[in-house]
mmCIF file of C-alpha atoms in Angstrom:
data_model
loop_
_atom_site.group_PDB
_atom_site.id
_atom_site.type_symbol
_atom_site.label_atom_id
_atom_site.label_comp_id
_atom_site.label_asym_id
_atom_site.label_seq_id
_atom_site.Cartn_x
_atom_site.Cartn_y
_atom_site.Cartn_z
ATOM 1 C CA VAL A 1 -19.648 1.011 4.258
ATOM 2 C CA SER A 2 -20.351 3.602 6.897
ATOM 3 C CA THR A 3 -20.303 7.286 6.023
ATOM 4 C CA GLN A 4 -19.549 8.420 9.569
ATOM 5 C CA SER A 5 -16.582 10.689 10.219
ATOM 6 C CA THR A 6 -13.269 8.848 10.263
ATOM 7 C CA GLY A 7 -10.847 11.603 11.195
ATOM 8 C CA THR A 8 -9.653 14.084 13.772
ATOM 9 C CA ILE A 9 -7.377 17.087 13.965
ATOM 10 C CA GLY A 10 -4.480 16.940 16.422
ATOM 11 C CA GLY A 11 -3.638 14.517 19.199
ATOM 12 C CA ASP A 12 -3.563 10.769 18.821
ATOM 13 C CA GLY A 13 -7.127 10.354 17.594
ATOM 14 C CA ASP A 14 -10.127 8.616 19.121
ATOM 15 C CA PRO A 15 -9.190 4.938 19.778
ATOM 16 C CA ALA A 16 -12.870 3.929 19.514
ATOM 17 C CA ARG A 17 -12.820 4.991 15.821
ATOM 18 C CA PHE A 18 -9.868 2.912 14.575
ATOM 19 C CA THR A 19 -8.125 -0.425 15.024
ATOM 20 C CA GLY A 20 -4.432 -1.231 14.913
ATOM 21 C CA PRO A 21 -1.568 1.228 15.009
ATOM 22 C CA ILE A 22 -1.596 4.689 13.481
ATOM 23 C CA VAL A 23 0.935 4.861 10.658
ATOM 24 C CA TRP A 24 2.401 8.357 10.364
ATOM 25 C CA CYS A 25 3.155 9.855 6.955
ATOM 26 C CA ASP A 26 5.412 12.885 6.614
ATOM 27 C CA ILE A 27 3.818 16.072 5.332
ATOM 28 C CA ILE A 28 6.045 17.440 2.596
ATOM 29 C CA VAL A 29 4.134 20.643 1.841
ATOM 30 C CA PRO A 30 2.510 22.089 4.982
ATOM 31 C CA SER A 31 -0.048 24.243 3.123
ATOM 32 C CA TYR A 32 -1.774 20.963 2.144
ATOM 33 C CA TYR A 33 -1.693 17.577 3.759
ATOM 34 C CA LEU A 34 0.642 16.571 0.942
ATOM 35 C CA THR A 35 2.594 13.407 1.543
ATOM 36 C CA GLY A 36 4.446 11.064 -0.784
ATOM 37 C CA MET A 37 3.275 7.956 -2.573
ATOM 38 C CA GLU A 38 6.075 5.635 -3.647
ATOM 39 C CA ALA A 39 4.046 3.210 -5.771
ATOM 40 C CA LEU A 40 0.554 2.024 -6.716
ATOM 41 C CA PHE A 41 -0.479 -1.642 -6.881
ATOM 42 C CA VAL A 42 -3.453 -3.617 -8.193
ATOM 43 C CA ASN A 43 -3.855 -7.036 -6.548
ATOM 44 C CA GLY A 44 -0.226 -6.844 -5.443
ATOM 45 C CA LYS A 45 1.143 -6.054 -8.924
ATOM 46 C CA GLN A 46 2.857 -2.689 -9.263
ATOM 47 C CA VAL A 47 1.113 -0.523 -11.879
ATOM 48 C CA HIS A 48 3.023 2.695 -11.162
ATOM 49 C CA LYS A 49 6.379 3.431 -9.537
ATOM 50 C CA CYS A 50 7.096 7.071 -8.872
ATOM 51 C CA LEU A 51 10.165 8.281 -10.719
ATOM 52 C CA LEU A 52 11.539 10.392 -7.920
ATOM 53 C CA ASP A 53 11.420 9.456 -4.261
ATOM 54 C CA TYR A 54 7.663 9.989 -4.286
ATOM 55 C CA CYS A 55 4.648 11.254 -6.226
ATOM 56 C CA PRO A 56 2.973 14.243 -4.530
ATOM 57 C CA THR A 57 -0.209 12.948 -2.888
ATOM 58 C CA VAL A 58 -2.788 14.956 -0.965
ATOM 59 C CA ILE A 59 -4.953 13.346 1.708
ATOM 60 C CA ASP A 60 -8.051 15.502 1.370
ATOM 61 C CA THR A 61 -11.339 15.430 3.275
ATOM 62 C CA GLY A 62 -12.746 17.978 0.806
ATOM 63 C CA THR A 63 -12.543 15.668 -2.213
ATOM 64 C CA SER A 64 -15.099 12.876 -2.582
ATOM 65 C CA ILE A 65 -13.137 10.620 -4.966
ATOM 66 C CA LEU A 66 -9.651 9.409 -5.810
ATOM 67 C CA ALA A 67 -8.075 11.695 -8.417
ATOM 68 C CA PHE A 68 -4.961 11.001 -10.452
ATOM 69 C CA PRO A 69 -2.982 12.609 -13.239
ATOM 70 C CA PRO A 70 -3.110 10.428 -16.388
ATOM 71 C CA TYR A 71 0.406 8.998 -16.065
ATOM 72 C CA ILE A 72 -0.646 7.378 -12.756
ATOM 73 C CA GLY A 73 -4.399 6.904 -13.233
ATOM 74 C CA ASP A 74 -4.497 5.438 -16.748
ATOM 75 C CA PRO A 75 -2.508 2.280 -15.829
ATOM 76 C CA LEU A 76 -4.664 1.963 -12.692
ATOM 77 C CA LEU A 77 -7.939 2.107 -14.644
ATOM 78 C CA LYS A 78 -6.637 -0.380 -17.187
ATOM 79 C CA ALA A 79 -5.692 -2.825 -14.413
ATOM 80 C CA ILE A 80 -9.039 -2.432 -12.593
ATOM 81 C CA GLY A 81 -11.146 -2.916 -15.699
ATOM 82 C CA LYS A 82 -14.789 -2.062 -16.262
ATOM 83 C CA VAL A 83 -17.291 -1.644 -13.440
ATOM 84 C CA ASN A 84 -20.717 -2.866 -14.499
ATOM 85 C CA GLN A 85 -23.363 -0.225 -13.938
ATOM 86 C CA ASP A 86 -25.651 -2.873 -12.419
ATOM 87 C CA CYS A 87 -22.946 -3.660 -9.805
ATOM 88 C CA SER A 88 -22.820 -7.313 -10.884
ATOM 89 C CA ASN A 89 -19.010 -7.532 -11.020
ATOM 90 C CA VAL A 90 -17.985 -5.464 -7.974
ATOM 91 C CA ALA A 91 -17.067 -8.548 -5.905
ATOM 92 C CA SER A 92 -14.655 -9.711 -8.625
ATOM 93 C CA LEU A 93 -12.793 -6.391 -8.990
ATOM 94 C CA PRO A 94 -9.212 -6.172 -7.703
ATOM 95 C CA ASN A 95 -7.856 -4.503 -4.589
ATOM 96 C CA ILE A 96 -5.773 -1.362 -5.048
ATOM 97 C CA SER A 97 -2.898 -0.406 -2.728
ATOM 98 C CA PHE A 98 -0.997 2.807 -2.164
ATOM 99 C CA SER A 99 2.512 2.848 -0.721
ATOM 100 C CA LEU A 100 2.463 6.038 1.366
ATOM 101 C CA GLY A 101 4.900 7.539 3.801
ATOM 102 C CA GLY A 102 6.509 10.687 2.549
ATOM 103 C CA LEU A 103 10.221 10.880 3.184
ATOM 104 C CA THR A 104 10.450 8.089 5.754
ATOM 105 C CA GLY A 105 9.388 5.202 3.546
ATOM 106 C CA GLY A 106 6.214 3.518 2.541
ATOM 107 C CA GLN A 107 3.485 1.488 4.148
ATOM 108 C CA GLU A 108 0.827 -0.078 1.939
ATOM 109 C CA PHE A 109 -2.781 0.974 2.379
ATOM 110 C CA THR A 110 -5.224 -1.289 0.524
ATOM 111 C CA LEU A 111 -8.709 -0.448 -0.721
ATOM 112 C CA GLU A 112 -11.135 -3.184 -1.633
ATOM 113 C CA PRO A 113 -13.730 -2.557 -4.384
ATOM 114 C CA GLU A 114 -16.444 -1.842 -1.794
ATOM 115 C CA PHE A 115 -14.523 1.361 -1.005
ATOM 116 C CA TYR A 116 -13.465 2.604 -4.460
ATOM 117 C CA VAL A 117 -16.709 1.713 -6.252
ATOM 118 C CA LEU A 118 -19.542 4.147 -5.563
ATOM 119 C CA ARG A 119 -22.900 2.412 -5.186
ATOM 120 C CA GLY A 120 -26.058 4.470 -5.241
ATOM 121 C CA GLU A 121 -29.676 3.464 -4.858
ATOM 122 C CA VAL A 122 -31.580 4.794 -7.897
ATOM 123 C CA ALA A 123 -34.918 3.184 -7.014
ATOM 124 C CA PRO A 124 -36.070 1.075 -4.063
ATOM 125 C CA GLY A 125 -33.810 -1.994 -4.121
ATOM 126 C CA LYS A 126 -32.124 -0.962 -7.404
ATOM 127 C CA PHE A 127 -28.485 0.117 -7.313
ATOM 128 C CA GLU A 128 -26.047 1.536 -9.836
ATOM 129 C CA CYS A 129 -22.273 1.485 -9.530
ATOM 130 C CA GLN A 130 -19.449 3.590 -10.868
ATOM 131 C CA LEU A 131 -15.783 4.033 -10.075
ATOM 132 C CA GLY A 132 -14.947 6.642 -7.473
ATOM 133 C CA ILE A 133 -11.806 7.412 -9.478
ATOM 134 C CA GLU A 134 -11.164 10.355 -11.792
ATOM 135 C CA VAL A 135 -8.203 10.713 -14.145
ATOM 136 C CA SER A 136 -7.508 14.183 -15.509
ATOM 137 C CA LEU A 137 -4.501 16.447 -15.723
ATOM 138 C CA ALA A 138 -6.929 19.384 -15.843
ATOM 139 C CA LEU A 139 -8.401 18.245 -12.518
ATOM 140 C CA THR A 140 -5.069 17.777 -10.746
ATOM 141 C CA PRO A 141 -1.361 17.314 -11.395
ATOM 142 C CA LEU A 142 -1.289 15.572 -7.997
ATOM 143 C CA THR A 143 -2.772 12.378 -6.661
ATOM 144 C CA ILE A 144 -5.670 13.155 -4.323
ATOM 145 C CA LEU A 145 -6.938 10.585 -1.854
ATOM 146 C CA GLY A 146 -10.397 11.816 -0.907
ATOM 147 C CA ASP A 147 -13.414 10.314 0.837
ATOM 148 C CA VAL A 148 -13.170 7.053 -1.121
ATOM 149 C CA PHE A 149 -9.855 6.442 0.696
ATOM 150 C CA LEU A 150 -10.842 8.069 3.988
ATOM 151 C CA ARG A 151 -13.926 5.869 4.464
ATOM 152 C CA LYS A 152 -11.539 2.986 5.085
ATOM 153 C CA PHE A 153 -8.743 4.809 6.883
ATOM 154 C CA TYR A 154 -9.169 6.890 10.007
ATOM 155 C CA SER A 155 -6.999 9.998 9.686
ATOM 156 C CA VAL A 156 -5.267 12.191 12.256
ATOM 157 C CA TYR A 157 -4.034 15.574 11.027
ATOM 158 C CA ASP A 158 -1.036 16.734 13.049
ATOM 159 C CA ARG A 159 0.142 20.218 11.977
ATOM 160 C CA VAL A 160 2.491 20.561 14.963
ATOM 161 C CA ASN A 161 4.644 17.642 13.761
ATOM 162 C CA ASN A 162 3.822 18.018 10.024
ATOM 163 C CA ARG A 163 2.380 14.552 9.619
ATOM 164 C CA VAL A 164 -0.858 12.747 8.952
ATOM 165 C CA GLY A 165 -1.679 9.461 10.655
ATOM 166 C CA LEU A 166 -3.710 6.664 9.097
ATOM 167 C CA ALA A 167 -5.242 3.568 10.686
ATOM 168 C CA LYS A 168 -8.018 1.201 9.683
ATOM 169 C CA ALA A 169 -11.329 2.845 10.584
ATOM 170 C CA VAL A 170 -13.908 1.091 12.743
ATOM 171 C CA HIS A 171 -17.395 1.215 11.228
ATOM 172 C CA ASP A 172 -20.622 0.549 13.100
#
């Protein structure tokens, strides 16, 4: 997975950096890029449905992981299962999907394990893996979709229209 920049501020983005249409999500709180998540799925099975119209969700380039409050993250972690430190089971882990949209309804954005599992080289040719997901009410009462999410999805931050656009990123 490439670590190159997958976002832009303003305009319609750089078409060379994404494929498919940009899906626009309403910004609910302008001081953050806070949008709404309607539900969370693991391999197509709903593991969390937000009680109100949405769960507050920040799309954040300054956070390296996915962060959840326990009432959302605990069922997610249970459904994903254990990630072997030696990376031997990454290919068999499930996909996770977020239904995002804010007030105008949801579109599903799916992350495969290659995006939400962090893989680091600890010695030449030797890798270790861990989840790029943190669950803690002390960390955040909100869901935060950081770099783990943004490596897959090109993002366009549009303050003028209070929206953030997401499209599948193109990686070299």
